[in-house]
mmCIF file of C-alpha atoms and ligand atoms in Angstrom:
data_model
loop_
_atom_site.group_PDB
_atom_site.id
_atom_site.type_symbol
_atom_site.label_atom_id
_atom_site.label_comp_id
_atom_site.label_asym_id
_atom_site.label_seq_id
_atom_site.Cartn_x
_atom_site.Cartn_y
_atom_site.Cartn_z
ATOM 1 C CA MET A 8 -12.157 -7.134 12.980
ATOM 2 C CA LYS A 9 -12.844 -4.718 9.978
ATOM 3 C CA GLN A 10 -14.025 -6.580 6.883
ATOM 4 C CA ILE A 11 -13.587 -4.985 3.582
ATOM 5 C CA GLU A 12 -16.945 -4.389 2.010
ATOM 6 C CA ASN A 13 -17.482 -5.658 -1.670
ATOM 7 C CA LEU A 14 -18.957 -2.844 -4.091
ATOM 8 C CA SER A 15 -19.487 -4.269 -7.130
ATOM 9 C CA GLU A 16 -17.778 -7.264 -9.170
ATOM 10 C CA ASN A 17 -17.985 -8.686 -12.710
ATOM 11 C CA GLU A 18 -15.928 -10.337 -14.969
ATOM 12 C CA HIS A 19 -13.471 -7.282 -15.828
ATOM 13 C CA TYR A 20 -13.151 -5.923 -12.405
ATOM 14 C CA SER A 21 -13.614 -6.012 -8.728
ATOM 15 C CA ALA A 22 -14.695 -2.870 -6.666
ATOM 16 C CA VAL A 23 -14.097 -2.591 -2.680
ATOM 17 C CA ASN A 24 -14.658 -0.162 0.256
ATOM 18 C CA LEU A 25 -12.047 -0.224 3.039
ATOM 19 C CA GLY A 26 -14.295 2.220 4.941
ATOM 20 C CA SER A 27 -13.318 5.996 6.779
ATOM 21 C CA LEU A 28 -8.850 5.962 6.513
ATOM 22 C CA ASN A 29 -9.337 7.282 9.881
ATOM 23 C CA GLU A 30 -10.907 3.396 10.519
ATOM 24 C CA LEU A 31 -7.788 1.817 9.183
ATOM 25 C CA MET A 32 -6.675 0.629 13.156
ATOM 26 C CA ASP A 33 -10.064 -1.972 13.189
ATOM 27 C CA TYR A 34 -8.079 -3.677 10.456
ATOM 28 C CA ASN A 35 -5.365 -6.346 11.649
ATOM 29 C CA LEU A 36 -4.145 -9.371 10.413
ATOM 30 C CA ILE A 37 -1.877 -12.185 11.225
ATOM 31 C CA HIS A 38 1.538 -11.964 9.695
ATOM 32 C CA PRO A 39 1.988 -15.396 7.520
ATOM 33 C CA VAL A 40 5.833 -15.882 8.454
ATOM 34 C CA ASN A 41 6.428 -14.575 12.160
ATOM 35 C CA LYS A 42 2.630 -14.575 13.447
ATOM 36 C CA ARG A 43 2.508 -11.469 14.987
ATOM 37 C CA LEU A 44 -0.694 -9.346 15.008
ATOM 38 C CA ILE A 45 -0.419 -6.620 12.943
ATOM 39 C CA GLU A 46 -2.790 -3.894 13.453
ATOM 40 C CA GLY A 47 -3.717 -1.466 11.688
ATOM 41 C CA LYS A 48 -2.702 -2.810 7.915
ATOM 42 C CA VAL A 49 -5.069 -4.701 5.043
ATOM 43 C CA PHE A 50 -3.887 -6.040 1.862
ATOM 44 C CA LEU A 51 -6.247 -5.492 -1.116
ATOM 45 C CA LYS A 52 -4.900 -8.524 -3.350
ATOM 46 C CA ASP A 53 -7.399 -11.096 -2.386
ATOM 47 C CA ALA A 54 -10.269 -8.647 -2.161
ATOM 48 C CA THR A 55 -9.633 -7.021 -5.431
ATOM 49 C CA LYS A 56 -8.287 -10.485 -7.020
ATOM 50 C CA ALA A 57 -5.398 -8.396 -8.052
ATOM 51 C CA THR A 58 -2.996 -10.358 -10.622
ATOM 52 C CA GLY A 59 -0.001 -7.773 -10.846
ATOM 53 C CA THR A 60 0.134 -6.055 -7.931
ATOM 54 C CA GLU A 61 -0.122 -5.960 -4.324
ATOM 55 C CA VAL A 62 -1.579 -2.898 -2.579
ATOM 56 C CA SER A 63 -1.798 -2.156 1.235
ATOM 57 C CA PHE A 64 -3.390 0.671 3.624
ATOM 58 C CA ASN A 65 -1.236 1.210 6.176
ATOM 59 C CA MET A 66 -1.640 3.236 9.607
ATOM 60 C CA LEU A 67 0.860 4.376 12.260
ATOM 61 C CA PRO A 68 -0.048 5.918 15.299
ATOM 62 C CA PRO A 69 1.495 8.871 16.660
ATOM 63 C CA HIS A 70 5.598 8.774 17.291
ATOM 64 C CA THR A 71 5.304 4.770 16.656
ATOM 65 C CA GLU A 72 7.364 3.020 14.178
ATOM 66 C CA GLN A 73 6.895 -0.105 11.874
ATOM 67 C CA PRO A 74 8.609 -2.689 14.287
ATOM 68 C CA TYR A 75 10.920 -3.890 11.715
ATOM 69 C CA PHE A 76 12.953 -3.373 8.750
ATOM 70 C CA HIS A 77 12.809 -6.033 5.908
ATOM 71 C CA ILE A 78 14.130 -6.730 2.369
ATOM 72 C CA HIS A 79 11.637 -8.138 -0.616
ATOM 73 C CA ARG A 80 12.882 -10.939 -2.633
ATOM 74 C CA LYS A 81 10.974 -10.082 -5.828
ATOM 75 C CA ASN A 82 9.234 -7.230 -5.449
ATOM 76 C CA GLU A 83 9.798 -3.445 -5.453
ATOM 77 C CA GLU A 84 7.719 -1.416 -3.454
ATOM 78 C CA THR A 85 5.848 2.205 -3.655
ATOM 79 C CA TYR A 86 4.950 4.456 -0.646
ATOM 80 C CA ILE A 87 2.789 6.857 -0.678
ATOM 81 C CA ILE A 88 2.300 9.022 2.306
ATOM 82 C CA LEU A 89 -1.136 9.664 2.604
ATOM 83 C CA LYS A 90 -1.390 11.829 5.736
ATOM 84 C CA GLY A 91 0.870 12.277 8.587
ATOM 85 C CA GLU A 92 5.143 12.915 8.821
ATOM 86 C CA GLY A 93 8.104 11.164 9.815
ATOM 87 C CA PHE A 94 10.996 9.521 8.350
ATOM 88 C CA PHE A 95 11.869 6.838 6.030
ATOM 89 C CA GLN A 96 14.911 4.864 5.901
ATOM 90 C CA VAL A 97 16.619 2.717 3.350
ATOM 91 C CA ASP A 98 19.620 1.314 4.007
ATOM 92 C CA GLU A 99 22.152 3.984 5.658
ATOM 93 C CA ASP A 100 19.777 6.811 4.498
ATOM 94 C CA CYS A 101 17.490 8.348 6.335
ATOM 95 C CA PHE A 102 15.329 11.295 5.257
ATOM 96 C CA GLN A 103 12.013 13.382 6.354
ATOM 97 C CA ILE A 104 8.533 12.215 4.690
ATOM 98 C CA LYS A 105 5.267 13.821 4.931
ATOM 99 C CA GLU A 106 1.616 13.834 3.006
ATOM 100 C CA GLY A 107 2.270 13.802 -0.714
ATOM 101 C CA SER A 108 5.808 12.033 -0.093
ATOM 102 C CA VAL A 109 6.527 8.557 -2.399
ATOM 103 C CA ILE A 110 9.202 6.522 -2.482
ATOM 104 C CA ARG A 111 10.097 3.568 -4.584
ATOM 105 C CA VAL A 112 12.338 1.119 -3.176
ATOM 106 C CA ALA A 113 14.109 -1.953 -4.887
ATOM 107 C CA PRO A 114 13.729 -5.328 -3.822
ATOM 108 C CA GLN A 115 16.962 -5.268 -1.742
ATOM 109 C CA GLY A 116 16.613 -2.147 0.093
ATOM 110 C CA LYS A 117 16.312 -2.409 3.843
ATOM 111 C CA ARG A 118 13.604 -0.502 4.686
ATOM 112 C CA GLY A 119 11.770 1.083 7.707
ATOM 113 C CA ILE A 120 9.057 3.722 8.189
ATOM 114 C CA CYS A 121 8.483 6.090 11.369
ATOM 115 C CA ASN A 122 5.731 8.599 12.529
ATOM 116 C CA SER A 123 7.426 11.310 14.389
ATOM 117 C CA SER A 124 4.130 13.503 14.173
ATOM 118 C CA ASP A 125 1.117 13.803 16.907
ATOM 119 C CA GLU A 126 -1.308 12.743 14.036
ATOM 120 C CA THR A 127 -1.819 9.161 12.595
ATOM 121 C CA MET A 128 0.043 8.605 9.673
ATOM 122 C CA ILE A 129 -1.547 6.511 7.220
ATOM 123 C CA TYR A 130 0.178 5.363 3.837
ATOM 124 C CA MET A 131 -0.431 2.900 1.184
ATOM 125 C CA VAL A 132 2.349 0.537 -0.167
ATOM 126 C CA ILE A 133 2.175 -0.654 -4.034
ATOM 127 C CA GLN A 134 3.933 -3.640 -4.060
ATOM 128 C CA SER A 135 5.210 -4.935 -8.028
ATOM 129 C CA LYS A 136 7.830 -7.184 -9.036
ATOM 130 C CA GLU A 137 10.903 -5.315 -10.186
ATOM 131 C CA ASP A 138 11.289 -4.882 -13.899
ATOM 132 C CA SER A 139 7.819 -6.362 -14.733
ATOM 133 C CA LEU A 140 6.662 -2.783 -16.353
ATOM 134 C CA GLU A 141 6.641 -3.133 -20.030
ATOM 135 C CA GLU A 142 4.441 -0.943 -21.641
ATOM 136 C CA TYR A 143 2.952 2.148 -19.624
ATOM 137 C CA THR A 144 1.273 5.564 -18.742
ATOM 138 C CA THR A 145 -0.270 6.529 -22.070
ATOM 139 C CA ALA A 146 1.771 3.646 -24.419
ATOM 140 C CA ASP A 147 -0.625 0.866 -22.732
ATOM 141 C CA GLY A 148 -3.803 2.818 -22.777
ATOM 142 C CA GLU A 149 -6.427 2.648 -25.674
ATOM 143 C CA ARG A 150 -9.376 4.952 -25.901
ATOM 144 C CA ILE A 151 -12.396 3.587 -27.002
ATOM 145 C CA PRO A 152 -16.037 4.932 -27.508
ATOM 146 C CA VAL A 153 -18.427 4.123 -24.236
ATOM 147 C CA GLU A 154 -21.451 6.123 -23.503
ATOM 148 C CA PRO A 155 -21.067 6.690 -19.454
ATOM 149 C CA LYS A 156 -24.234 5.252 -17.648
ATOM 150 C CA TRP A 157 -23.813 8.162 -14.731
ATOM 151 C CA ARG A 158 -25.254 10.864 -16.665
HETATM 152 ZN ZN1 ZN B 140 7.510 -4.742 2.180
#
């Protein structure tokens, strides 16, 4: 099984590398609840020591679907389709998705995803606690003077 590569780490950051997105299939994990093997999925919270979000990279081979629909208890999810095309369903609504599609799903939305194309679908999922974002975009940022070391 493929391992996440640590790039650099210090008090205020953790940097990792997943490798080529074309090799996501080499990652797999055992689902903590149903103990099933999940191929082509990698979670980043532990590797990056994230405290407010869980990010995963996922892949679906051509003409396959996630084998189950699911909901969450507290977390909303944002799906970002990076490659491929197919369908996304939330509750009774089903719609087409493709590279560049972004879908935010509330915790109780019954969600499923399928790849109906001839190419591998690659997508990210960002999971965070619903209604936890208090300050955002530029309201939470602050410019500071730093001389870049890459020059
Ligand atoms: Zn989920």
